[in-house]
Amino acid sequence: MFFYDDKGIKINGLDFWLDAHRKTSFSFVSHGHADHLKNHDKILATPITARFHAMRARQKESIVLNFNETLELDDLKIQLLPAGHVLGSAMILIKNDHSSLLYTGDFKLSDSKTSEPIKIPQADVLIMESTFGHPDYQFNNNIENVVDRLDDFIKQCFHQRITPIVLGYGLGKAQEAMKIIGELGYAVRVHKYAWQFAQVYQEFGVTFPNCAPWREGTLAMGEVLILPPHLYKTRHINNLPRSRRSVLLSGWSNGDNGFRYNSDEVLPLSDHADYNDLFTFVKEVNPQKIYTTHGFDEFPQHLCAAGFDAELLKPPQSTNN
């Protein structure tokens, strides 16, 4: 049903790609993160992802498809299903009379305060991201646990008269932090890079109480700053009090060599399924064949050991289904 080459995954018989790596005439775009956005001539996406794409890339045309609606392309029936990754993120289910293919892009099983809960279908063939497909990446992504730990971090900072800085990626993680911390009643200031994406969230009904943009000045005592991690330890924080403490929200912090961005503490809040949830997802899809992408090369071996028929998505000479 698909072919893989240097542009990515192409559906057989159609000039239609899935999260193509390079510009194409027509591609499905699973979500709004920059590494999934190219200047395609035409995209298929959810309304929210199309909005992010328009902000961050260029395309001449968009086909917008709501979750669970059906689009027919030749003899194929296509549906977009919530992926739970960031707001508007989608998996794509493609069916014909003989087979079905599910492509995930990035996804998450655990609850989120700012993205739609995942909806897992069954499919014959599964192409799945496997970002945390290594046993090192098993963490408690329970939202209540995250809320409690963030609340404790902020309380301890204020008790010591220290400014708390929460580091989260500009799209997805930052908005999750805004929602959590704002609903706890703290005054939240948000860097403009994350704030621009939060405006799209608000357009689609996600509210952020007690949150306001940060003007890169100082912070008042009692305010929490949310900052993209790549801006930490740069001139952007020159005006902040010297007595400050940071926590990084990232699943990568769970590994032995995890990325910390020079943060003082880490909290493994992730927008991705962890190692155990990857297996849970596969069991629910119940595919006959699995191809893995965007993760550890050895993850298919773990799947095979558990009884699944899995392999790494490889160059075209070895992946033609």
JSON list of C-alpha atoms in Angstrom, two decimals, residues 58-287:
[
{"chain": "A", "resi": 58, "resn": "ARG", "atom": "CA", "xyz": [3.93, 27.92, 3.28]},
{"chain": "A", "resi": 59, "resn": "GLN", "atom": "CA", "xyz": [1.49, 25.98, 1.16]},
{"chain": "A", "resi": 60, "resn": "LYS", "atom": "CA", "xyz": [-0.73, 26.94, -1.74]},
{"chain": "A", "resi": 61, "resn": "GLU", "atom": "CA", "xyz": [-3.67, 24.81, -0.71]},
{"chain": "A", "resi": 62, "resn": "SER", "atom": "CA", "xyz": [-5.02, 22.99, 2.35]},
{"chain": "A", "resi": 63, "resn": "ILE", "atom": "CA", "xyz": [-7.54, 20.19, 2.56]},
{"chain": "A", "resi": 64, "resn": "VAL", "atom": "CA", "xyz": [-8.90, 20.37, 6.08]},
{"chain": "A", "resi": 65, "resn": "LEU", "atom": "CA", "xyz": [-10.39, 17.21, 7.53]},
{"chain": "A", "resi": 66, "resn": "ASN", "atom": "CA", "xyz": [-12.00, 17.01, 10.95]},
{"chain": "A", "resi": 67, "resn": "PHE", "atom": "CA", "xyz": [-11.42, 14.02, 13.19]},
{"chain": "A", "resi": 68, "resn": "ASN", "atom": "CA", "xyz": [-13.45, 10.93, 12.21]},
{"chain": "A", "resi": 69, "resn": "GLU", "atom": "CA", "xyz": [-14.68, 12.41, 8.90]},
{"chain": "A", "resi": 70, "resn": "THR", "atom": "CA", "xyz": [-14.00, 10.41, 5.74]},
{"chain": "A", "resi": 71, "resn": "LEU", "atom": "CA", "xyz": [-12.18, 11.61, 2.65]},
{"chain": "A", "resi": 72, "resn": "GLU", "atom": "CA", "xyz": [-12.17, 9.47, -0.51]},
{"chain": "A", "resi": 73, "resn": "LEU", "atom": "CA", "xyz": [-9.11, 9.50, -2.78]},
{"chain": "A", "resi": 74, "resn": "ASP", "atom": "CA", "xyz": [-9.58, 7.14, -5.72]},
{"chain": "A", "resi": 75, "resn": "ASP", "atom": "CA", "xyz": [-10.35, 3.77, -4.13]},
{"chain": "A", "resi": 76, "resn": "LEU", "atom": "CA", "xyz": [-9.06, 4.79, -0.69]},
{"chain": "A", "resi": 77, "resn": "LYS", "atom": "CA", "xyz": [-11.04, 5.93, 2.33]},
{"chain": "A", "resi": 78, "resn": "ILE", "atom": "CA", "xyz": [-9.10, 8.19, 4.66]},
{"chain": "A", "resi": 79, "resn": "GLN", "atom": "CA", "xyz": [-9.80, 9.23, 8.25]},
{"chain": "A", "resi": 80, "resn": "LEU", "atom": "CA", "xyz": [-7.85, 11.37, 10.71]},
{"chain": "A", "resi": 81, "resn": "LEU", "atom": "CA", "xyz": [-7.92, 10.26, 14.34]},
{"chain": "A", "resi": 82, "resn": "PRO", "atom": "CA", "xyz": [-6.67, 12.12, 17.44]},
{"chain": "A", "resi": 83, "resn": "ALA", "atom": "CA", "xyz": [-3.06, 11.28, 18.30]},
{"chain": "A", "resi": 84, "resn": "GLY", "atom": "CA", "xyz": [-2.90, 12.91, 21.78]},
{"chain": "A", "resi": 85, "resn": "HIS", "atom": "CA", "xyz": [0.49, 14.51, 20.99]},
{"chain": "A", "resi": 86, "resn": "VAL", "atom": "CA", "xyz": [-0.31, 18.23, 20.77]},
{"chain": "A", "resi": 87, "resn": "LEU", "atom": "CA", "xyz": [-3.53, 20.07, 19.98]},
{"chain": "A", "resi": 88, "resn": "GLY", "atom": "CA", "xyz": [-4.80, 19.02, 16.55]},
{"chain": "A", "resi": 89, "resn": "SER", "atom": "CA", "xyz": [-2.29, 16.18, 16.13]},
{"chain": "A", "resi": 90, "resn": "ALA", "atom": "CA", "xyz": [-3.61, 13.28, 14.08]},
{"chain": "A", "resi": 91, "resn": "MET", "atom": "CA", "xyz": [-2.96, 9.74, 12.97]},
{"chain": "A", "resi": 92, "resn": "ILE", "atom": "CA", "xyz": [-4.14, 8.79, 9.49]},
{"chain": "A", "resi": 93, "resn": "LEU", "atom": "CA", "xyz": [-6.09, 5.60, 8.75]},
{"chain": "A", "resi": 94, "resn": "ILE", "atom": "CA", "xyz": [-6.15, 4.57, 5.09]},
{"chain": "A", "resi": 95, "resn": "LYS", "atom": "CA", "xyz": [-8.39, 1.74, 3.87]},
{"chain": "A", "resi": 96, "resn": "ASN", "atom": "CA", "xyz": [-9.18, 0.02, 0.61]},
{"chain": "A", "resi": 97, "resn": "ASP", "atom": "CA", "xyz": [-11.21, -3.12, -0.06]},
{"chain": "A", "resi": 98, "resn": "HIS", "atom": "CA", "xyz": [-8.29, -5.36, 0.83]},
{"chain": "A", "resi": 99, "resn": "SER", "atom": "CA", "xyz": [-6.24, -3.78, 3.60]},
{"chain": "A", "resi": 100, "resn": "SER", "atom": "CA", "xyz": [-5.85, -0.96, 6.10]},
{"chain": "A", "resi": 101, "resn": "LEU", "atom": "CA", "xyz": [-2.84, 1.16, 7.03]},
{"chain": "A", "resi": 102, "resn": "LEU", "atom": "CA", "xyz": [-2.39, 3.30, 10.14]},
{"chain": "A", "resi": 103, "resn": "TYR", "atom": "CA", "xyz": [0.37, 5.92, 10.19]},
{"chain": "A", "resi": 104, "resn": "THR", "atom": "CA", "xyz": [0.87, 7.62, 13.53]},
{"chain": "A", "resi": 105, "resn": "GLY", "atom": "CA", "xyz": [3.38, 10.43, 13.41]},
{"chain": "A", "resi": 106, "resn": "ASP", "atom": "CA", "xyz": [4.00, 11.37, 17.07]},
{"chain": "A", "resi": 107, "resn": "PHE", "atom": "CA", "xyz": [1.44, 10.20, 19.61]},
{"chain": "A", "resi": 108, "resn": "LYS", "atom": "CA", "xyz": [0.73, 9.89, 23.33]},
{"chain": "A", "resi": 109, "resn": "LEU", "atom": "CA", "xyz": [-1.61, 7.64, 25.31]},
{"chain": "A", "resi": 110, "resn": "SER", "atom": "CA", "xyz": [-1.70, 9.40, 28.68]},
{"chain": "A", "resi": 111, "resn": "ASP", "atom": "CA", "xyz": [-4.08, 12.24, 29.44]},
{"chain": "A", "resi": 112, "resn": "SER", "atom": "CA", "xyz": [-3.28, 15.83, 28.55]},
{"chain": "A", "resi": 113, "resn": "LYS", "atom": "CA", "xyz": [-4.88, 19.07, 29.64]},
{"chain": "A", "resi": 114, "resn": "THR", "atom": "CA", "xyz": [-4.44, 20.71, 26.24]},
{"chain": "A", "resi": 115, "resn": "SER", "atom": "CA", "xyz": [-4.75, 18.08, 23.50]},
{"chain": "A", "resi": 116, "resn": "GLU", "atom": "CA", "xyz": [-7.47, 15.72, 22.36]},
{"chain": "A", "resi": 117, "resn": "PRO", "atom": "CA", "xyz": [-7.34, 12.18, 23.84]},
{"chain": "A", "resi": 118, "resn": "ILE", "atom": "CA", "xyz": [-5.99, 9.56, 21.47]},
{"chain": "A", "resi": 119, "resn": "LYS", "atom": "CA", "xyz": [-8.40, 7.28, 19.60]},
{"chain": "A", "resi": 120, "resn": "ILE", "atom": "CA", "xyz": [-6.79, 3.97, 18.64]},
{"chain": "A", "resi": 121, "resn": "PRO", "atom": "CA", "xyz": [-8.22, 1.96, 15.70]},
{"chain": "A", "resi": 122, "resn": "GLN", "atom": "CA", "xyz": [-7.31, -1.49, 14.47]},
{"chain": "A", "resi": 123, "resn": "ALA", "atom": "CA", "xyz": [-5.30, -1.80, 11.25]},
{"chain": "A", "resi": 124, "resn": "ASP", "atom": "CA", "xyz": [-3.56, -4.47, 9.20]},
{"chain": "A", "resi": 125, "resn": "VAL", "atom": "CA", "xyz": [-0.35, -2.47, 8.73]},
{"chain": "A", "resi": 126, "resn": "LEU", "atom": "CA", "xyz": [1.06, -0.02, 11.28]},
{"chain": "A", "resi": 127, "resn": "ILE", "atom": "CA", "xyz": [3.73, 2.61, 10.63]},
{"chain": "A", "resi": 128, "resn": "MET", "atom": "CA", "xyz": [4.51, 4.08, 14.04]},
{"chain": "A", "resi": 129, "resn": "GLU", "atom": "CA", "xyz": [6.88, 6.58, 15.60]},
{"chain": "A", "resi": 130, "resn": "SER", "atom": "CA", "xyz": [8.96, 5.05, 18.36]},
{"chain": "A", "resi": 131, "resn": "THR", "atom": "CA", "xyz": [10.71, 8.03, 19.93]},
{"chain": "A", "resi": 132, "resn": "PHE", "atom": "CA", "xyz": [11.01, 6.38, 23.35]},
{"chain": "A", "resi": 133, "resn": "GLY", "atom": "CA", "xyz": [11.41, 2.81, 22.09]},
{"chain": "A", "resi": 134, "resn": "HIS", "atom": "CA", "xyz": [14.06, 1.92, 24.64]},
{"chain": "A", "resi": 135, "resn": "PRO", "atom": "CA", "xyz": [13.57, 0.47, 28.16]},
{"chain": "A", "resi": 136, "resn": "ASP", "atom": "CA", "xyz": [15.36, 3.49, 29.68]},
{"chain": "A", "resi": 137, "resn": "TYR", "atom": "CA", "xyz": [12.33, 5.63, 28.87]},
{"chain": "A", "resi": 138, "resn": "GLN", "atom": "CA", "xyz": [9.66, 4.43, 31.24]},
{"chain": "A", "resi": 139, "resn": "PHE", "atom": "CA", "xyz": [8.13, 7.23, 33.25]},
{"chain": "A", "resi": 140, "resn": "ASN", "atom": "CA", "xyz": [4.99, 8.17, 35.11]},
{"chain": "A", "resi": 141, "resn": "ASN", "atom": "CA", "xyz": [3.27, 10.49, 32.66]},
{"chain": "A", "resi": 142, "resn": "ASN", "atom": "CA", "xyz": [0.13, 10.64, 34.82]},
{"chain": "A", "resi": 143, "resn": "ILE", "atom": "CA", "xyz": [-1.17, 14.20, 34.70]},
{"chain": "A", "resi": 144, "resn": "GLU", "atom": "CA", "xyz": [-2.06, 14.30, 38.41]},
{"chain": "A", "resi": 145, "resn": "ASN", "atom": "CA", "xyz": [1.49, 13.30, 39.32]},
{"chain": "A", "resi": 146, "resn": "VAL", "atom": "CA", "xyz": [2.88, 16.02, 37.05]},
{"chain": "A", "resi": 147, "resn": "VAL", "atom": "CA", "xyz": [0.60, 18.65, 38.58]},
{"chain": "A", "resi": 148, "resn": "ASP", "atom": "CA", "xyz": [1.67, 17.71, 42.12]},
{"chain": "A", "resi": 149, "resn": "ARG", "atom": "CA", "xyz": [5.38, 17.76, 41.30]},
{"chain": "A", "resi": 150, "resn": "LEU", "atom": "CA", "xyz": [5.19, 21.09, 39.47]},
{"chain": "A", "resi": 151, "resn": "ASP", "atom": "CA", "xyz": [3.22, 22.58, 42.34]},
{"chain": "A", "resi": 152, "resn": "ASP", "atom": "CA", "xyz": [5.85, 21.38, 44.83]},
{"chain": "A", "resi": 153, "resn": "PHE", "atom": "CA", "xyz": [8.67, 22.85, 42.73]},
{"chain": "A", "resi": 154, "resn": "ILE", "atom": "CA", "xyz": [6.98, 26.27, 42.56]},
{"chain": "A", "resi": 155, "resn": "LYS", "atom": "CA", "xyz": [6.08, 26.31, 46.25]},
{"chain": "A", "resi": 156, "resn": "GLN", "atom": "CA", "xyz": [9.64, 25.49, 47.25]},
{"chain": "A", "resi": 157, "resn": "CYS", "atom": "CA", "xyz": [10.97, 28.28, 45.03]},
{"chain": "A", "resi": 158, "resn": "PHE", "atom": "CA", "xyz": [8.64, 30.87, 46.50]},
{"chain": "A", "resi": 159, "resn": "HIS", "atom": "CA", "xyz": [9.34, 29.67, 50.03]},
{"chain": "A", "resi": 160, "resn": "GLN", "atom": "CA", "xyz": [13.02, 30.37, 49.38]},
{"chain": "A", "resi": 161, "resn": "ARG", "atom": "CA", "xyz": [12.22, 33.63, 47.55]},
{"chain": "A", "resi": 162, "resn": "ILE", "atom": "CA", "xyz": [13.56, 32.18, 44.30]},
{"chain": "A", "resi": 163, "resn": "THR", "atom": "CA", "xyz": [12.07, 32.85, 40.85]},
{"chain": "A", "resi": 164, "resn": "PRO", "atom": "CA", "xyz": [10.75, 29.59, 39.28]},
{"chain": "A", "resi": 165, "resn": "ILE", "atom": "CA", "xyz": [11.41, 29.07, 35.57]},
{"chain": "A", "resi": 166, "resn": "VAL", "atom": "CA", "xyz": [9.61, 26.24, 33.76]},
{"chain": "A", "resi": 167, "resn": "LEU", "atom": "CA", "xyz": [11.28, 25.11, 30.53]},
{"chain": "A", "resi": 168, "resn": "GLY", "atom": "CA", "xyz": [9.01, 23.62, 27.88]},
{"chain": "A", "resi": 169, "resn": "TYR", "atom": "CA", "xyz": [9.09, 23.44, 24.09]},
{"chain": "A", "resi": 170, "resn": "GLY", "atom": "CA", "xyz": [7.25, 26.35, 22.47]},
{"chain": "A", "resi": 171, "resn": "LEU", "atom": "CA", "xyz": [4.44, 24.31, 20.92]},
{"chain": "A", "resi": 172, "resn": "GLY", "atom": "CA", "xyz": [2.76, 21.68, 23.06]},
{"chain": "A", "resi": 173, "resn": "LYS", "atom": "CA", "xyz": [4.78, 21.47, 26.26]},
{"chain": "A", "resi": 174, "resn": "ALA", "atom": "CA", "xyz": [4.62, 25.20, 27.01]},
{"chain": "A", "resi": 175, "resn": "GLN", "atom": "CA", "xyz": [0.84, 25.26, 26.62]},
{"chain": "A", "resi": 176, "resn": "GLU", "atom": "CA", "xyz": [0.47, 22.21, 28.83]},
{"chain": "A", "resi": 177, "resn": "ALA", "atom": "CA", "xyz": [2.55, 23.97, 31.49]},
{"chain": "A", "resi": 178, "resn": "MET", "atom": "CA", "xyz": [0.50, 27.16, 31.09]},
{"chain": "A", "resi": 179, "resn": "LYS", "atom": "CA", "xyz": [-2.70, 25.24, 31.68]},
{"chain": "A", "resi": 180, "resn": "ILE", "atom": "CA", "xyz": [-1.41, 23.31, 34.66]},
{"chain": "A", "resi": 181, "resn": "ILE", "atom": "CA", "xyz": [0.27, 26.20, 36.46]},
{"chain": "A", "resi": 182, "resn": "GLY", "atom": "CA", "xyz": [-2.41, 28.76, 35.66]},
{"chain": "A", "resi": 183, "resn": "GLU", "atom": "CA", "xyz": [-5.13, 26.49, 37.00]},
{"chain": "A", "resi": 184, "resn": "LEU", "atom": "CA", "xyz": [-3.14, 26.09, 40.21]},
{"chain": "A", "resi": 185, "resn": "GLY", "atom": "CA", "xyz": [-3.67, 29.83, 40.69]},
{"chain": "A", "resi": 186, "resn": "TYR", "atom": "CA", "xyz": [-0.14, 31.10, 40.04]},
{"chain": "A", "resi": 187, "resn": "ALA", "atom": "CA", "xyz": [0.55, 34.21, 37.97]},
{"chain": "A", "resi": 188, "resn": "VAL", "atom": "CA", "xyz": [2.19, 32.88, 34.80]},
{"chain": "A", "resi": 189, "resn": "ARG", "atom": "CA", "xyz": [4.32, 34.85, 32.36]},
{"chain": "A", "resi": 190, "resn": "VAL", "atom": "CA", "xyz": [4.99, 33.25, 28.98]},
{"chain": "A", "resi": 191, "resn": "HIS", "atom": "CA", "xyz": [7.73, 33.95, 26.45]},
{"chain": "A", "resi": 192, "resn": "LYS", "atom": "CA", "xyz": [6.37, 35.38, 23.18]},
{"chain": "A", "resi": 193, "resn": "TYR", "atom": "CA", "xyz": [7.51, 32.36, 21.15]},
{"chain": "A", "resi": 194, "resn": "ALA", "atom": "CA", "xyz": [5.19, 30.07, 23.14]},
{"chain": "A", "resi": 195, "resn": "TRP", "atom": "CA", "xyz": [2.51, 32.75, 23.56]},
{"chain": "A", "resi": 196, "resn": "GLN", "atom": "CA", "xyz": [1.89, 32.99, 19.80]},
{"chain": "A", "resi": 197, "resn": "PHE", "atom": "CA", "xyz": [0.97, 29.30, 19.66]},
{"chain": "A", "resi": 198, "resn": "ALA", "atom": "CA", "xyz": [-1.19, 29.64, 22.77]},
{"chain": "A", "resi": 199, "resn": "GLN", "atom": "CA", "xyz": [-3.32, 32.14, 20.84]},
{"chain": "A", "resi": 200, "resn": "VAL", "atom": "CA", "xyz": [-4.21, 29.38, 18.36]},
{"chain": "A", "resi": 201, "resn": "TYR", "atom": "CA", "xyz": [-5.08, 27.08, 21.26]},
{"chain": "A", "resi": 202, "resn": "GLN", "atom": "CA", "xyz": [-7.43, 29.77, 22.54]},
{"chain": "A", "resi": 203, "resn": "GLU", "atom": "CA", "xyz": [-9.01, 30.17, 19.09]},
{"chain": "A", "resi": 204, "resn": "PHE", "atom": "CA", "xyz": [-9.96, 26.50, 19.34]},
{"chain": "A", "resi": 205, "resn": "GLY", "atom": "CA", "xyz": [-11.36, 26.69, 22.86]},
{"chain": "A", "resi": 206, "resn": "VAL", "atom": "CA", "xyz": [-8.42, 25.98, 25.20]},
{"chain": "A", "resi": 207, "resn": "THR", "atom": "CA", "xyz": [-8.29, 28.57, 27.98]},
{"chain": "A", "resi": 208, "resn": "PHE", "atom": "CA", "xyz": [-5.26, 29.64, 30.00]},
{"chain": "A", "resi": 209, "resn": "PRO", "atom": "CA", "xyz": [-6.27, 31.30, 33.28]},
{"chain": "A", "resi": 210, "resn": "ASN", "atom": "CA", "xyz": [-3.77, 33.61, 35.02]},
{"chain": "A", "resi": 211, "resn": "CYS", "atom": "CA", "xyz": [-1.44, 33.63, 31.99]},
{"chain": "A", "resi": 212, "resn": "ALA", "atom": "CA", "xyz": [-0.01, 36.66, 30.19]},
{"chain": "A", "resi": 213, "resn": "PRO", "atom": "CA", "xyz": [2.88, 37.32, 27.79]},
{"chain": "A", "resi": 214, "resn": "TRP", "atom": "CA", "xyz": [6.30, 38.11, 29.20]},
{"chain": "A", "resi": 215, "resn": "ARG", "atom": "CA", "xyz": [7.96, 41.22, 27.81]},
{"chain": "A", "resi": 216, "resn": "GLU", "atom": "CA", "xyz": [11.51, 40.02, 28.55]},
{"chain": "A", "resi": 217, "resn": "GLY", "atom": "CA", "xyz": [11.79, 42.34, 31.51]},
{"chain": "A", "resi": 218, "resn": "THR", "atom": "CA", "xyz": [12.02, 41.41, 35.14]},
{"chain": "A", "resi": 219, "resn": "LEU", "atom": "CA", "xyz": [9.50, 39.30, 37.02]},
{"chain": "A", "resi": 220, "resn": "ALA", "atom": "CA", "xyz": [7.60, 40.21, 40.15]},
{"chain": "A", "resi": 221, "resn": "MET", "atom": "CA", "xyz": [7.85, 37.99, 43.19]},
{"chain": "A", "resi": 222, "resn": "GLY", "atom": "CA", "xyz": [5.09, 35.40, 42.93]},
{"chain": "A", "resi": 223, "resn": "GLU", "atom": "CA", "xyz": [5.27, 35.10, 39.12]},
{"chain": "A", "resi": 224, "resn": "VAL", "atom": "CA", "xyz": [6.28, 31.93, 37.24]},
{"chain": "A", "resi": 225, "resn": "LEU", "atom": "CA", "xyz": [8.07, 32.17, 33.89]},
{"chain": "A", "resi": 226, "resn": "ILE", "atom": "CA", "xyz": [7.51, 29.64, 31.09]},
{"chain": "A", "resi": 227, "resn": "LEU", "atom": "CA", "xyz": [10.40, 29.68, 28.65]},
{"chain": "A", "resi": 228, "resn": "PRO", "atom": "CA", "xyz": [11.44, 27.53, 25.65]},
{"chain": "A", "resi": 229, "resn": "PRO", "atom": "CA", "xyz": [14.53, 25.60, 26.80]},
{"chain": "A", "resi": 230, "resn": "HIS", "atom": "CA", "xyz": [16.76, 26.75, 23.92]},
{"chain": "A", "resi": 231, "resn": "LEU", "atom": "CA", "xyz": [16.47, 30.32, 25.26]},
{"chain": "A", "resi": 232, "resn": "TYR", "atom": "CA", "xyz": [17.63, 29.45, 28.76]},
{"chain": "A", "resi": 233, "resn": "LYS", "atom": "CA", "xyz": [21.14, 30.65, 29.66]},
{"chain": "A", "resi": 234, "resn": "THR", "atom": "CA", "xyz": [20.94, 33.30, 26.89]},
{"chain": "A", "resi": 235, "resn": "ARG", "atom": "CA", "xyz": [20.51, 37.06, 26.92]},
{"chain": "A", "resi": 236, "resn": "HIS", "atom": "CA", "xyz": [16.75, 36.55, 27.17]},
{"chain": "A", "resi": 237, "resn": "ILE", "atom": "CA", "xyz": [17.04, 36.05, 30.95]},
{"chain": "A", "resi": 238, "resn": "ASN", "atom": "CA", "xyz": [19.55, 38.83, 31.64]},
{"chain": "A", "resi": 239, "resn": "ASN", "atom": "CA", "xyz": [16.94, 40.93, 33.45]},
{"chain": "A", "resi": 240, "resn": "LEU", "atom": "CA", "xyz": [15.69, 38.15, 35.69]},
{"chain": "A", "resi": 241, "resn": "PRO", "atom": "CA", "xyz": [16.61, 37.96, 39.36]},
{"chain": "A", "resi": 242, "resn": "ARG", "atom": "CA", "xyz": [19.87, 36.13, 40.00]},
{"chain": "A", "resi": 243, "resn": "SER", "atom": "CA", "xyz": [18.10, 33.94, 42.55]},
{"chain": "A", "resi": 244, "resn": "ARG", "atom": "CA", "xyz": [16.22, 31.66, 40.17]},
{"chain": "A", "resi": 245, "resn": "ARG", "atom": "CA", "xyz": [15.69, 27.95, 39.67]},
{"chain": "A", "resi": 246, "resn": "SER", "atom": "CA", "xyz": [14.61, 26.02, 36.58]},
{"chain": "A", "resi": 247, "resn": "VAL", "atom": "CA", "xyz": [12.82, 22.77, 35.86]},
{"chain": "A", "resi": 248, "resn": "LEU", "atom": "CA", "xyz": [12.84, 21.14, 32.42]},
{"chain": "A", "resi": 249, "resn": "LEU", "atom": "CA", "xyz": [9.72, 19.32, 31.23]},
{"chain": "A", "resi": 250, "resn": "SER", "atom": "CA", "xyz": [10.91, 16.56, 28.90]},
{"chain": "A", "resi": 251, "resn": "GLY", "atom": "CA", "xyz": [10.75, 12.81, 28.56]},
{"chain": "A", "resi": 252, "resn": "TRP", "atom": "CA", "xyz": [14.36, 12.85, 27.35]},
{"chain": "A", "resi": 253, "resn": "SER", "atom": "CA", "xyz": [15.46, 13.78, 30.84]},
{"chain": "A", "resi": 254, "resn": "ASN", "atom": "CA", "xyz": [14.67, 10.23, 31.94]},
{"chain": "A", "resi": 255, "resn": "GLY", "atom": "CA", "xyz": [17.65, 8.62, 30.21]},
{"chain": "A", "resi": 256, "resn": "ASP", "atom": "CA", "xyz": [21.19, 8.39, 31.57]},
{"chain": "A", "resi": 257, "resn": "ASN", "atom": "CA", "xyz": [22.39, 10.94, 29.02]},
{"chain": "A", "resi": 258, "resn": "GLY", "atom": "CA", "xyz": [19.17, 12.93, 28.85]},
{"chain": "A", "resi": 259, "resn": "PHE", "atom": "CA", "xyz": [19.04, 16.49, 27.61]},
{"chain": "A", "resi": 260, "resn": "ARG", "atom": "CA", "xyz": [18.86, 18.97, 30.48]},
{"chain": "A", "resi": 261, "resn": "TYR", "atom": "CA", "xyz": [19.50, 22.38, 28.86]},
{"chain": "A", "resi": 262, "resn": "ASN", "atom": "CA", "xyz": [21.44, 23.31, 32.00]},
{"chain": "A", "resi": 263, "resn": "SER", "atom": "CA", "xyz": [18.27, 23.11, 34.07]},
{"chain": "A", "resi": 264, "resn": "ASP", "atom": "CA", "xyz": [18.41, 22.62, 37.84]},
{"chain": "A", "resi": 265, "resn": "GLU", "atom": "CA", "xyz": [15.72, 19.95, 37.91]},
{"chain": "A", "resi": 266, "resn": "VAL", "atom": "CA", "xyz": [13.91, 17.74, 35.41]},
{"chain": "A", "resi": 267, "resn": "LEU", "atom": "CA", "xyz": [10.40, 16.39, 35.24]},
{"chain": "A", "resi": 268, "resn": "PRO", "atom": "CA", "xyz": [9.72, 13.70, 32.61]},
{"chain": "A", "resi": 269, "resn": "LEU", "atom": "CA", "xyz": [6.52, 15.18, 31.22]},
{"chain": "A", "resi": 270, "resn": "SER", "atom": "CA", "xyz": [6.40, 14.12, 27.59]},
{"chain": "A", "resi": 271, "resn": "ASP", "atom": "CA", "xyz": [4.17, 14.59, 24.54]},
{"chain": "A", "resi": 272, "resn": "HIS", "atom": "CA", "xyz": [5.16, 11.08, 23.42]},
{"chain": "A", "resi": 273, "resn": "ALA", "atom": "CA", "xyz": [4.24, 7.56, 24.47]},
{"chain": "A", "resi": 274, "resn": "ASP", "atom": "CA", "xyz": [6.88, 6.02, 26.69]},
{"chain": "A", "resi": 275, "resn": "TYR", "atom": "CA", "xyz": [8.32, 2.54, 26.18]},
{"chain": "A", "resi": 276, "resn": "ASN", "atom": "CA", "xyz": [5.46, 0.73, 27.91]},
{"chain": "A", "resi": 277, "resn": "ASP", "atom": "CA", "xyz": [2.77, 2.76, 26.16]},
{"chain": "A", "resi": 278, "resn": "LEU", "atom": "CA", "xyz": [4.29, 1.96, 22.77]},
{"chain": "A", "resi": 279, "resn": "PHE", "atom": "CA", "xyz": [3.59, -1.71, 23.49]},
{"chain": "A", "resi": 280, "resn": "THR", "atom": "CA", "xyz": [0.09, -0.92, 24.75]},
{"chain": "A", "resi": 281, "resn": "PHE", "atom": "CA", "xyz": [-0.60, 0.96, 21.55]},
{"chain": "A", "resi": 282, "resn": "VAL", "atom": "CA", "xyz": [0.61, -1.90, 19.33]},
{"chain": "A", "resi": 283, "resn": "LYS", "atom": "CA", "xyz": [-1.55, -4.40, 21.19]},
{"chain": "A", "resi": 284, "resn": "GLU", "atom": "CA", "xyz": [-4.66, -2.27, 20.66]},
{"chain": "A", "resi": 285, "resn": "VAL", "atom": "CA", "xyz": [-3.97, -1.70, 16.96]},
{"chain": "A", "resi": 286, "resn": "ASN", "atom": "CA", "xyz": [-3.30, -5.46, 16.60]},
{"chain": "A", "resi": 287, "resn": "PRO", "atom": "CA", "xyz": [-1.54, -5.18, 13.22]}
]
